[in-house]
Short mmCIF file of C-alpha atoms in Angstrom, two decimals:
data_model
loop_
_atom_site.label_atom_id
_atom_site.label_comp_id
_atom_site.label_asym_id
_atom_site.label_seq_id
_atom_site.Cartn_x
_atom_site.Cartn_y
_atom_site.Cartn_z
CA UNK A 1 23.98 -35.57 -6.61
CA UNK A 2 21.10 -33.26 -6.37
CA UNK A 3 17.59 -34.92 -5.98
CA UNK A 4 14.86 -34.15 -8.42
CA UNK A 5 11.35 -32.95 -7.64
CA UNK A 6 8.61 -32.72 -10.19
CA UNK A 7 6.03 -30.08 -10.43
CA UNK A 8 2.98 -30.65 -12.63
CA UNK A 9 1.45 -27.16 -13.12
CA UNK A 10 -1.94 -27.18 -15.16
CA UNK A 11 -3.36 -24.00 -16.10
CA UNK A 12 -6.58 -23.17 -18.02
CA UNK A 13 -4.67 -23.23 -21.48
CA UNK A 14 -1.72 -25.40 -21.07
CA UNK A 15 0.02 -27.72 -18.56
CA UNK A 16 3.81 -28.39 -18.01
CA UNK A 17 6.08 -30.65 -16.09
CA UNK A 18 8.92 -28.89 -14.46
CA UNK A 19 11.74 -30.67 -12.71
CA UNK A 20 13.55 -28.72 -10.01
CA UNK A 21 16.56 -29.40 -7.79
CA UNK A 22 18.92 -27.32 -5.49
CA UNK A 23 22.34 -26.99 -6.73
CA UNK A 24 25.03 -24.67 -5.15
CA UNK A 25 22.36 -23.01 -2.91
CA UNK A 26 20.08 -22.13 -6.02
CA UNK A 27 16.95 -23.74 -7.37
CA UNK A 28 17.45 -24.99 -10.91
CA UNK A 29 14.39 -25.57 -13.22
CA UNK A 30 14.05 -27.83 -16.28
CA UNK A 31 10.91 -27.96 -18.39
CA UNK A 32 10.53 -31.48 -19.52
CA UNK A 33 7.07 -31.72 -21.13
CA UNK A 34 4.29 -29.29 -22.15
CA UNK A 35 0.59 -30.05 -23.16
CA UNK A 36 -2.57 -28.19 -24.09
CA UNK A 37 -5.54 -27.69 -22.15
CA UNK A 38 -8.72 -25.75 -22.48
CA UNK A 39 -12.53 -26.22 -21.96
CA UNK A 40 -14.45 -27.75 -24.90
CA UNK A 41 -18.19 -27.76 -25.58
CA UNK A 42 -19.83 -31.08 -24.76
CA UNK A 43 -23.56 -31.69 -24.21
CA UNK A 44 -24.12 -27.96 -24.20
CA UNK A 45 -21.63 -27.09 -21.46
CA UNK A 46 -18.00 -25.97 -21.41
CA UNK A 47 -16.02 -28.97 -20.10
CA UNK A 48 -12.50 -30.31 -19.08
CA UNK A 49 -11.08 -33.24 -20.66
CA UNK A 50 -9.87 -35.01 -17.72
CA UNK A 51 -8.88 -38.17 -19.53
CA UNK A 52 -6.62 -36.10 -21.79
CA UNK A 53 -5.30 -34.27 -18.86
CA UNK A 54 -4.34 -37.56 -16.93
CA UNK A 55 -2.79 -39.04 -20.08
CA UNK A 56 -0.64 -35.83 -20.47
CA UNK A 57 0.42 -35.96 -16.78
CA UNK A 58 1.67 -39.69 -17.32
CA UNK A 59 3.29 -38.93 -20.66
CA UNK A 60 5.37 -36.02 -18.95
CA UNK A 61 6.37 -38.54 -16.10
CA UNK A 62 7.53 -40.97 -18.79
CA UNK A 63 9.54 -38.17 -20.20
CA UNK A 64 11.41 -37.76 -16.94
CA UNK A 65 12.17 -41.58 -17.15
CA UNK A 66 13.63 -41.33 -20.63
CA UNK A 67 15.72 -38.55 -19.46
CA UNK A 68 17.08 -40.57 -16.49
CA UNK A 69 15.80 -37.92 -14.14
CA UNK A 70 13.63 -39.77 -11.65
CA UNK A 71 11.98 -37.47 -9.08
CA UNK A 72 11.90 -38.49 -5.37
CA UNK A 73 8.58 -36.52 -5.20
CA UNK A 74 5.86 -35.08 -7.39
CA UNK A 75 2.92 -32.97 -6.96
CA UNK A 76 0.07 -31.27 -9.06
CA UNK A 77 -1.60 -27.91 -8.93
CA UNK A 78 -4.47 -26.62 -11.02
CA UNK A 79 -6.89 -23.85 -11.00
CA UNK A 80 -9.53 -23.67 -8.31
CA UNK A 81 -13.24 -24.22 -7.85
CA UNK A 82 -13.84 -27.04 -10.36
CA UNK A 83 -14.43 -30.71 -9.30
CA UNK A 84 -15.23 -34.09 -10.12
CA UNK A 85 -18.04 -36.36 -8.75
CA UNK A 86 -17.54 -40.11 -8.27
CA UNK A 87 -19.98 -42.87 -7.79
CA UNK A 88 -19.78 -45.83 -5.57
CA UNK A 89 -17.39 -47.64 -8.12
CA UNK A 90 -15.21 -44.64 -8.51
CA UNK A 91 -16.59 -43.83 -11.94
CA UNK A 92 -16.83 -40.13 -12.96
CA UNK A 93 -20.39 -38.94 -12.89
CA UNK A 94 -21.36 -36.68 -15.90
CA UNK A 95 -19.11 -34.19 -17.40
CA UNK A 96 -16.48 -32.27 -15.72
CA UNK A 97 -17.91 -28.77 -16.24
CA UNK A 98 -15.65 -25.79 -16.04
CA UNK A 99 -15.90 -22.56 -14.36
CA UNK A 100 -16.52 -20.50 -17.31
CA UNK A 101 -19.68 -22.32 -18.19
CA UNK A 102 -23.03 -20.67 -17.87
CA UNK A 103 -24.80 -23.24 -15.82
CA UNK A 104 -24.15 -21.20 -12.56
CA UNK A 105 -26.14 -18.12 -14.00
CA UNK A 106 -28.87 -17.12 -11.37
CA UNK A 107 -27.40 -19.74 -8.79
CA UNK A 108 -26.28 -16.89 -6.36
CA UNK A 109 -29.89 -15.98 -6.04
CA UNK A 110 -30.85 -19.72 -5.40
CA UNK A 111 -28.24 -20.04 -2.66
CA UNK A 112 -29.36 -16.76 -1.22
CA UNK A 113 -32.67 -18.49 -0.44
CA UNK A 114 -30.82 -20.65 2.04
CA UNK A 115 -28.26 -18.29 3.46
CA UNK A 116 -27.83 -14.46 3.08
CA UNK A 117 -24.72 -13.26 1.02
CA UNK A 118 -23.57 -11.54 4.20
CA UNK A 119 -23.73 -14.52 6.35
CA UNK A 120 -22.06 -16.91 3.58
CA UNK A 121 -19.14 -14.45 3.69
CA UNK A 122 -19.05 -14.42 7.48
CA UNK A 123 -18.94 -18.12 7.47
CA UNK A 124 -16.35 -18.73 4.74
CA UNK A 125 -14.58 -15.44 4.14
CA UNK A 126 -14.68 -16.20 0.25
CA UNK A 127 -15.13 -13.59 -2.31
CA UNK A 128 -18.24 -13.94 -4.32
CA UNK A 129 -17.68 -15.42 -7.72
CA UNK A 130 -20.53 -16.90 -9.71
CA UNK A 131 -18.39 -19.98 -10.59
CA UNK A 132 -17.44 -21.00 -6.96
CA UNK A 133 -17.94 -24.46 -6.02
CA UNK A 134 -20.94 -23.53 -3.82
CA UNK A 135 -22.95 -22.21 -6.90
CA UNK A 136 -21.71 -25.08 -9.10
CA UNK A 137 -23.21 -27.60 -6.71
CA UNK A 138 -26.29 -25.61 -6.63
CA UNK A 139 -26.64 -25.98 -10.38
CA UNK A 140 -26.25 -29.52 -10.20
CA UNK A 141 -28.86 -29.73 -7.55
CA UNK A 142 -31.17 -27.75 -9.66
CA UNK A 143 -30.35 -29.01 -13.12
CA UNK A 144 -29.24 -32.61 -12.65
CA UNK A 145 -30.20 -33.73 -9.02
CA UNK A 146 -29.67 -37.51 -10.11
CA UNK A 147 -25.93 -36.87 -10.20
CA UNK A 148 -25.76 -35.70 -6.61
CA UNK A 149 -27.96 -38.59 -5.52
CA UNK A 150 -25.48 -41.02 -7.16
CA UNK A 151 -22.32 -39.30 -5.87
CA UNK A 152 -20.18 -41.03 -3.20
CA UNK A 153 -17.14 -38.72 -3.49
CA UNK A 154 -16.18 -35.11 -4.51
CA UNK A 155 -12.71 -34.33 -5.36
CA UNK A 156 -11.26 -30.99 -6.55
CA UNK A 157 -9.54 -31.23 -9.83
CA UNK A 158 -5.86 -31.69 -8.40
CA UNK A 159 -7.25 -34.08 -5.88
CA UNK A 160 -8.67 -36.13 -8.56
CA UNK A 161 -5.41 -36.44 -10.34
CA UNK A 162 -3.60 -37.19 -7.17
CA UNK A 163 -6.25 -39.95 -6.55
CA UNK A 164 -5.51 -41.49 -10.01
CA UNK A 165 -1.76 -41.56 -9.14
CA UNK A 166 -2.06 -43.01 -5.75
CA UNK A 167 -5.46 -44.59 -5.25
CA UNK A 168 -5.84 -42.33 -2.22
CA UNK A 169 -8.71 -39.85 -1.87
CA UNK A 170 -8.23 -36.49 0.06
CA UNK A 171 -8.92 -32.89 -0.43
CA UNK A 172 -6.07 -30.39 -0.13
CA UNK A 173 -6.81 -27.35 1.82
CA UNK A 174 -5.71 -24.40 -0.36
CA UNK A 175 -7.79 -25.76 -3.33
CA UNK A 176 -10.75 -26.67 -1.12
CA UNK A 177 -11.02 -23.13 0.26
CA UNK A 178 -11.64 -21.61 -3.22
CA UNK A 179 -15.09 -23.24 -3.34
CA UNK A 180 -16.62 -21.16 -0.47
CA UNK A 181 -17.56 -24.32 1.73
CA UNK A 182 -14.69 -24.06 4.24
CA UNK A 183 -14.67 -22.55 7.59
CA UNK A 184 -11.42 -20.50 7.71
CA UNK A 185 -11.19 -20.63 11.51
CA UNK A 186 -11.59 -24.39 11.99
CA UNK A 187 -9.77 -25.10 8.69
CA UNK A 188 -12.48 -27.63 7.84
CA UNK A 189 -15.62 -28.14 5.73
CA UNK A 190 -18.60 -26.08 7.12
CA UNK A 191 -20.77 -29.13 7.49
CA UNK A 192 -23.65 -27.21 8.86
CA UNK A 193 -23.58 -24.88 5.77
CA UNK A 194 -23.45 -28.02 3.52
CA UNK A 195 -26.38 -29.49 5.25
CA UNK A 196 -28.25 -26.01 5.10
CA UNK A 197 -27.71 -25.96 1.29
CA UNK A 198 -29.00 -29.53 0.79
CA UNK A 199 -25.61 -31.05 -0.50
CA UNK A 200 -24.77 -34.55 0.57
CA UNK A 201 -22.57 -34.34 3.31
CA UNK A 202 -20.77 -37.67 2.81
CA UNK A 203 -19.26 -36.69 -0.48
CA UNK A 204 -16.71 -34.33 1.19
CA UNK A 205 -13.45 -35.93 1.78
CA UNK A 206 -11.09 -35.55 4.57
CA UNK A 207 -8.90 -32.20 4.38
CA UNK A 208 -5.29 -32.32 4.44
CA UNK A 209 -2.80 -29.48 4.50
CA UNK A 210 -0.45 -28.58 1.71
CA UNK A 211 2.96 -30.44 2.20
CA UNK A 212 1.24 -33.84 3.19
CA UNK A 213 2.77 -36.89 1.69
CA UNK A 214 -0.14 -38.63 0.03
CA UNK A 215 1.61 -41.79 -0.65
CA UNK A 216 3.46 -43.60 -3.39
CA UNK A 217 2.47 -44.16 -7.17
CA UNK A 218 0.15 -47.08 -7.48
CA UNK A 219 1.52 -50.29 -9.08
CA UNK A 220 -0.57 -49.67 -12.26
CA UNK A 221 0.91 -46.10 -12.63
CA UNK A 222 4.39 -47.30 -11.79
CA UNK A 223 4.05 -49.85 -14.59
CA UNK A 224 2.95 -46.98 -17.01
CA UNK A 225 5.73 -44.54 -16.24
CA UNK A 226 8.66 -46.79 -15.42
CA UNK A 227 9.36 -45.46 -11.72
CA UNK A 228 7.93 -44.97 -8.35
CA UNK A 229 8.13 -41.76 -6.17
CA UNK A 230 6.25 -40.11 -3.45
CA UNK A 231 3.19 -37.97 -4.22
CA UNK A 232 3.47 -34.86 -1.95
CA UNK A 233 0.64 -32.35 -2.15
CA UNK A 234 1.81 -28.77 -2.88
CA UNK A 235 -0.49 -25.99 -2.34
CA UNK A 236 -2.60 -27.44 -5.07
CA UNK A 237 -4.33 -24.25 -5.97
CA UNK A 238 -2.06 -22.67 -8.44
CA UNK A 239 -2.30 -19.32 -6.61
CA UNK A 240 -1.39 -20.94 -3.41
CA UNK A 241 1.70 -22.27 -4.98
CA UNK A 242 2.41 -18.84 -6.73
CA UNK A 243 2.26 -17.06 -3.52
CA UNK A 244 4.69 -19.35 -1.88
CA UNK A 245 7.08 -18.50 -4.58
CA UNK A 246 6.84 -14.65 -3.92
CA UNK A 247 10.57 -13.80 -3.45
CA UNK A 248 9.77 -11.41 -0.54
CA UNK A 249 12.70 -10.72 1.92
CA UNK A 250 10.30 -8.38 3.93
CA UNK A 251 7.45 -9.60 6.21
CA UNK A 252 4.59 -7.43 4.89
CA UNK A 253 4.30 -7.42 1.03
CA UNK A 254 1.80 -7.11 -1.61
CA UNK A 255 1.77 -9.49 -4.43
CA UNK A 256 0.10 -10.11 -7.89
CA UNK A 257 0.09 -13.59 -9.24
CA UNK A 258 -0.40 -12.45 -12.96
CA UNK A 259 -1.50 -14.85 -15.52
CA UNK A 260 -4.87 -15.68 -17.04
CA UNK A 261 -6.32 -14.20 -13.57
CA UNK A 262 -4.56 -11.32 -11.72
CA UNK A 263 -4.60 -12.49 -7.93
CA UNK A 264 -3.72 -9.39 -5.91
CA UNK A 265 -3.32 -9.39 -2.25
CA UNK A 266 -1.15 -10.00 0.78
CA UNK A 267 -0.32 -12.83 3.33
CA UNK A 268 -2.06 -12.88 6.73
CA UNK A 269 -2.06 -14.98 9.66
CA UNK A 270 -5.82 -14.75 10.30
CA UNK A 271 -8.89 -14.27 8.06
CA UNK A 272 -10.87 -11.13 7.82
CA UNK A 273 -14.43 -12.00 7.23
CA UNK A 274 -15.97 -8.70 8.26
CA UNK A 275 -18.71 -6.79 6.27
CA UNK A 276 -16.04 -4.16 5.17
CA UNK A 277 -13.79 -6.93 3.82
CA UNK A 278 -16.96 -8.41 2.06
CA UNK A 279 -17.97 -4.98 0.53
CA UNK A 280 -14.57 -4.57 -0.84
CA UNK A 281 -14.83 -8.19 -2.21
CA UNK A 282 -11.61 -9.60 -0.82
CA UNK A 283 -11.15 -13.27 -0.26
CA UNK A 284 -9.50 -15.37 2.39
CA UNK A 285 -8.12 -18.31 0.73
CA UNK A 286 -5.85 -21.01 2.14
CA UNK A 287 -2.14 -20.79 1.94
CA UNK A 288 0.95 -22.60 2.79
CA UNK A 289 0.92 -23.49 6.57
CA UNK A 290 -2.63 -22.39 6.95
CA UNK A 291 -1.54 -18.78 6.08
CA UNK A 292 -4.32 -16.71 4.58
CA UNK A 293 -4.13 -15.41 1.06
CA UNK A 294 -6.12 -12.25 1.41
CA UNK A 295 -6.61 -11.27 -2.07
CA UNK A 296 -8.88 -10.16 -4.81
CA UNK A 297 -9.63 -11.83 -8.02
CA UNK A 298 -9.05 -9.51 -10.86
CA UNK A 299 -9.87 -10.47 -14.41
CA UNK A 300 -6.28 -10.37 -15.41
CA UNK A 301 -4.24 -11.28 -18.69
CA UNK A 302 -7.27 -13.53 -19.90
CA UNK A 303 -8.38 -10.29 -21.85
CA UNK A 304 -5.26 -9.90 -23.63
CA UNK A 305 -4.89 -13.64 -24.36
CA UNK A 306 -8.44 -13.50 -25.86
CA UNK A 307 -7.82 -10.42 -27.93
CA UNK A 308 -4.63 -11.83 -29.24
CA UNK A 309 -6.48 -15.05 -30.45
CA UNK A 310 -9.03 -12.83 -32.02
CA UNK A 311 -6.10 -11.26 -33.94
CA UNK A 312 -5.18 -14.77 -35.27
CA UNK A 313 -2.14 -14.78 -32.83
CA UNK A 314 -0.49 -12.37 -35.32
CA UNK A 315 1.33 -10.61 -32.38
CA UNK A 316 3.36 -11.87 -29.54
CA UNK A 317 2.58 -10.65 -26.02
CA UNK A 318 5.70 -8.51 -26.23
CA UNK A 319 4.46 -6.94 -29.57
CA UNK A 320 1.16 -6.18 -28.01
CA UNK A 321 2.94 -4.48 -24.95
CA UNK A 322 4.87 -2.43 -27.40
CA UNK A 323 1.79 -1.43 -29.48
CA UNK A 324 -0.07 -0.59 -26.30
CA UNK A 325 2.63 1.85 -25.30
CA UNK A 326 2.46 3.39 -28.57
CA UNK A 327 -1.16 4.11 -28.16
CA UNK A 328 -0.73 5.09 -24.54
CA UNK A 329 -2.70 8.41 -25.07
CA UNK A 330 -5.77 6.51 -26.12
CA UNK A 331 -8.25 7.72 -23.32
CA UNK A 332 -10.83 5.11 -22.73
CA UNK A 333 -10.85 3.05 -19.50
CA UNK A 334 -13.03 0.18 -18.16
CA UNK A 335 -13.77 -1.95 -15.15
CA UNK A 336 -11.95 -5.09 -15.85
CA UNK A 337 -13.94 -7.04 -13.48
CA UNK A 338 -17.28 -6.40 -15.28
CA UNK A 339 -18.89 -9.84 -15.67
CA UNK A 340 -19.05 -9.37 -19.55
CA UNK A 341 -15.33 -10.02 -19.64
CA UNK A 342 -15.69 -13.50 -17.95
CA UNK A 343 -16.69 -15.55 -20.86
CA UNK A 344 -17.77 -13.50 -24.05
CA UNK A 345 -18.05 -14.78 -27.37
CA UNK A 346 -15.69 -12.16 -28.60
CA UNK A 347 -13.50 -10.22 -26.29
CA UNK A 348 -12.74 -7.44 -28.70
CA UNK A 349 -16.39 -6.76 -29.16
CA UNK A 350 -16.98 -6.89 -25.39
CA UNK A 351 -14.19 -4.25 -24.74
CA UNK A 352 -15.58 -2.09 -27.67
CA UNK A 353 -19.18 -2.62 -26.31
CA UNK A 354 -18.25 -1.39 -22.85
CA UNK A 355 -16.62 1.77 -24.26
CA UNK A 356 -19.50 2.41 -26.42
CA UNK A 357 -22.02 2.27 -23.53
CA UNK A 358 -19.90 4.68 -21.50
CA UNK A 359 -19.63 7.08 -24.43
CA UNK A 360 -15.87 6.74 -24.58
CA UNK A 361 -13.77 6.45 -27.77
CA UNK A 362 -14.09 2.90 -29.16
CA UNK A 363 -10.75 1.22 -29.60
CA UNK A 364 -10.22 -0.09 -33.07
CA UNK A 365 -6.51 -1.01 -33.43
CA UNK A 366 -4.53 -3.73 -31.60
CA UNK A 367 -2.51 -1.08 -29.81
CA UNK A 368 -5.66 0.78 -28.83
CA UNK A 369 -7.28 -2.43 -27.43
CA UNK A 370 -4.26 -3.46 -25.67
CA UNK A 371 -3.74 -0.08 -23.98
CA UNK A 372 -7.28 0.01 -22.81
CA UNK A 373 -6.83 -3.35 -21.21
CA UNK A 374 -3.35 -2.72 -19.72
CA UNK A 375 -4.01 0.64 -18.29
CA UNK A 376 -7.39 -0.52 -16.95
CA UNK A 377 -5.75 -3.22 -15.21
CA UNK A 378 -2.99 -0.97 -13.75
CA UNK A 379 -5.69 1.38 -12.46
CA UNK A 380 -7.45 -1.71 -10.77
CA UNK A 381 -4.18 -2.78 -9.13
CA UNK A 382 -3.58 0.60 -7.71
CA UNK A 383 -7.12 0.89 -6.23
CA UNK A 384 -6.67 -2.52 -4.78
CA UNK A 385 -3.48 -1.72 -3.22
CA UNK A 386 -5.19 1.19 -1.42
CA UNK A 387 -8.03 -0.90 -0.30
CA UNK A 388 -5.82 -3.61 1.11
CA UNK A 389 -3.97 -0.74 3.07
CA UNK A 390 -7.27 0.55 4.40
CA UNK A 391 -8.51 -2.94 5.39
CA UNK A 392 -5.14 -4.01 6.98
CA UNK A 393 -4.03 -0.76 8.55
CA UNK A 394 -0.71 -1.26 6.98
CA UNK A 395 1.52 0.59 4.32
CA UNK A 396 3.24 -1.52 1.86
CA UNK A 397 6.31 -0.08 -0.10
CA UNK A 398 6.40 -2.60 -2.97
CA UNK A 399 4.43 -5.04 -5.01
CA UNK A 400 5.85 -8.32 -6.24
CA UNK A 401 4.52 -9.56 -9.51
CA UNK A 402 5.13 -13.49 -10.29
CA UNK A 403 3.81 -15.56 -13.05
CA UNK A 404 3.72 -14.96 -16.78
CA UNK A 405 2.53 -11.46 -16.33
CA UNK A 406 5.97 -10.58 -14.91
CA UNK A 407 7.18 -10.40 -18.56
CA UNK A 408 4.60 -7.69 -19.31
CA UNK A 409 7.13 -4.78 -18.95
CA UNK A 410 4.61 -2.06 -19.98
CA UNK A 411 1.95 -3.23 -17.52
CA UNK A 412 4.52 -3.55 -14.72
CA UNK A 413 5.64 -0.08 -15.35
CA UNK A 414 2.14 1.25 -15.38
CA UNK A 415 1.61 -0.69 -12.12
CA UNK A 416 4.51 1.18 -10.49
CA UNK A 417 3.38 4.54 -11.78
CA UNK A 418 -0.30 4.27 -10.84
CA UNK A 419 0.38 2.74 -7.35
CA UNK A 420 3.28 4.81 -6.44
CA UNK A 421 5.07 1.70 -5.23
CA UNK A 422 8.16 -0.19 -6.28
CA UNK A 423 7.34 -3.20 -8.40
CA UNK A 424 9.42 -6.33 -8.40
CA UNK A 425 8.71 -8.56 -11.33
CA UNK A 426 9.67 -12.23 -11.28
CA UNK A 427 9.98 -15.21 -11.20
CA UNK A 428 7.78 -15.89 -14.18
CA UNK A 429 7.54 -19.68 -13.31
CA UNK A 430 6.07 -18.65 -9.96
CA UNK A 431 3.42 -21.42 -9.52
CA UNK A 432 5.84 -24.29 -10.58
CA UNK A 433 8.45 -22.93 -8.27
CA UNK A 434 6.00 -22.72 -5.34
CA UNK A 435 4.83 -26.18 -6.14
CA UNK A 436 8.39 -27.48 -5.87
CA UNK A 437 9.17 -25.42 -2.82
CA UNK A 438 6.22 -27.08 -0.89
CA UNK A 439 7.57 -30.43 -1.80
CA UNK A 440 11.18 -29.42 -0.66
CA UNK A 441 9.69 -28.12 2.57
CA UNK A 442 8.10 -31.41 3.23
CA UNK A 443 11.33 -33.26 2.47
CA UNK A 444 13.24 -30.58 4.72
CA UNK A 445 15.37 -29.42 1.84
CA UNK A 446 14.21 -26.16 3.27
CA UNK A 447 13.26 -25.70 6.91
CA UNK A 448 11.07 -22.62 6.83
CA UNK A 449 9.08 -20.70 4.18
CA UNK A 450 11.27 -17.66 4.86
CA UNK A 451 14.31 -19.97 3.69
CA UNK A 452 12.66 -21.09 0.74
CA UNK A 453 11.66 -17.53 -0.42
CA UNK A 454 15.25 -16.34 0.19
CA UNK A 455 16.45 -19.25 -2.07
CA UNK A 456 13.90 -18.25 -4.73
CA UNK A 457 15.12 -14.49 -4.52
CA UNK A 458 18.67 -15.48 -5.22
CA UNK A 459 17.92 -18.09 -7.88
CA UNK A 460 15.92 -16.09 -10.46
CA UNK A 461 16.12 -12.69 -12.20
CA UNK A 462 13.90 -10.19 -10.58
CA UNK A 463 13.35 -6.83 -12.38
CA UNK A 464 12.67 -3.66 -10.53
CA UNK A 465 10.26 -0.95 -11.62
CA UNK A 466 10.35 2.40 -9.94
CA UNK A 467 7.46 4.73 -9.82
CA UNK A 468 7.97 7.53 -12.35
CA UNK A 469 5.34 9.53 -10.46
CA UNK A 470 7.87 10.15 -7.82
CA UNK A 471 10.78 11.08 -10.28
#
């Protein structure tokens, strides 16, 4: 009988429990539980409800017990950069503020008083994003210094949930790298940088690599869910898991982990912390087996998700794609990475305001709004592909798209057309699949990353889009 593995994949708007097993040489998935997530305003800040999230994690595990499908291993992945501070009695200090909150406004200038942006990139190789952990900690130091004074431990979001499951504290490498405080060459905290910025050095826990077996469920958790299993750390940053799930049979490939964010890049063995890389705004995040996720953060389908909500969710994502294609001749384009699109009060108004400022036609209908976003995203993907080729000195023939955005047929075809490359779309459950694959690598179900990716390639439908510009 096949053994079950449990991936708990928590995104910015929802989380789900996915059971996986290998049967007849193919990876089989079963979603057993889904729950809501989202930042809520609390004490003037946008915050995560960690109590709700952990209660949901336990509820999904109980569902496995009810189904009689007990996993031998489980692991959790989440988004990056956000963290929890614990005091000496392991109590959470303050609210768990999320990355879209405005508390970090101006903190890049404050950090630059201690270290220049060029030197910070040379030391960490991480793309500047105003919400990175390095800036969030500076916001706490400036706005609530008593919290840092009380803190005895910092755990990134998935690390915190793994701690609640096992009672063991550790920081997984791929997630930690997103914070801009890791040396990509030593694969450890840059403690000199941490001291330089005035952050308490003792709160940073031991770093461990993806695939580490952290331990078993605590007795308290066992009593609540009705079983015991090992907790194996996947690449706990969701993009790290998604990249592991890229079904590439070639050595050199481009990928887009397409969801709320679009993370576009390639996989490298060594980081590039050069000035040219920094100016192109690329990042060197950690991946499976200490590989480097050399990529650029692109605003992604967050924009479409927001517009859809502002239309009272009257349209499905597939319908918005169809409407966008009908309005394909609408001419306006925008820089999807403009900071105004990170956390606007109203995305529709933000898009219209951008076009107004440029003197371009202002989109009014759902189709016009959607086509401006999708075509602007495709333009950005094509430009990013060119930048990667220039920086790596390599030519890539294809782009693999994994995650929910693999279902956006209109965007996928635009991406093929604008880039001149073949696009392979799928699997859509990339993050959960990568989470499961990391656990299976640790348990020696797969012996190598290449073997895992080949299994993924043969297990799920992959749709091919050819460039019409070559036809």
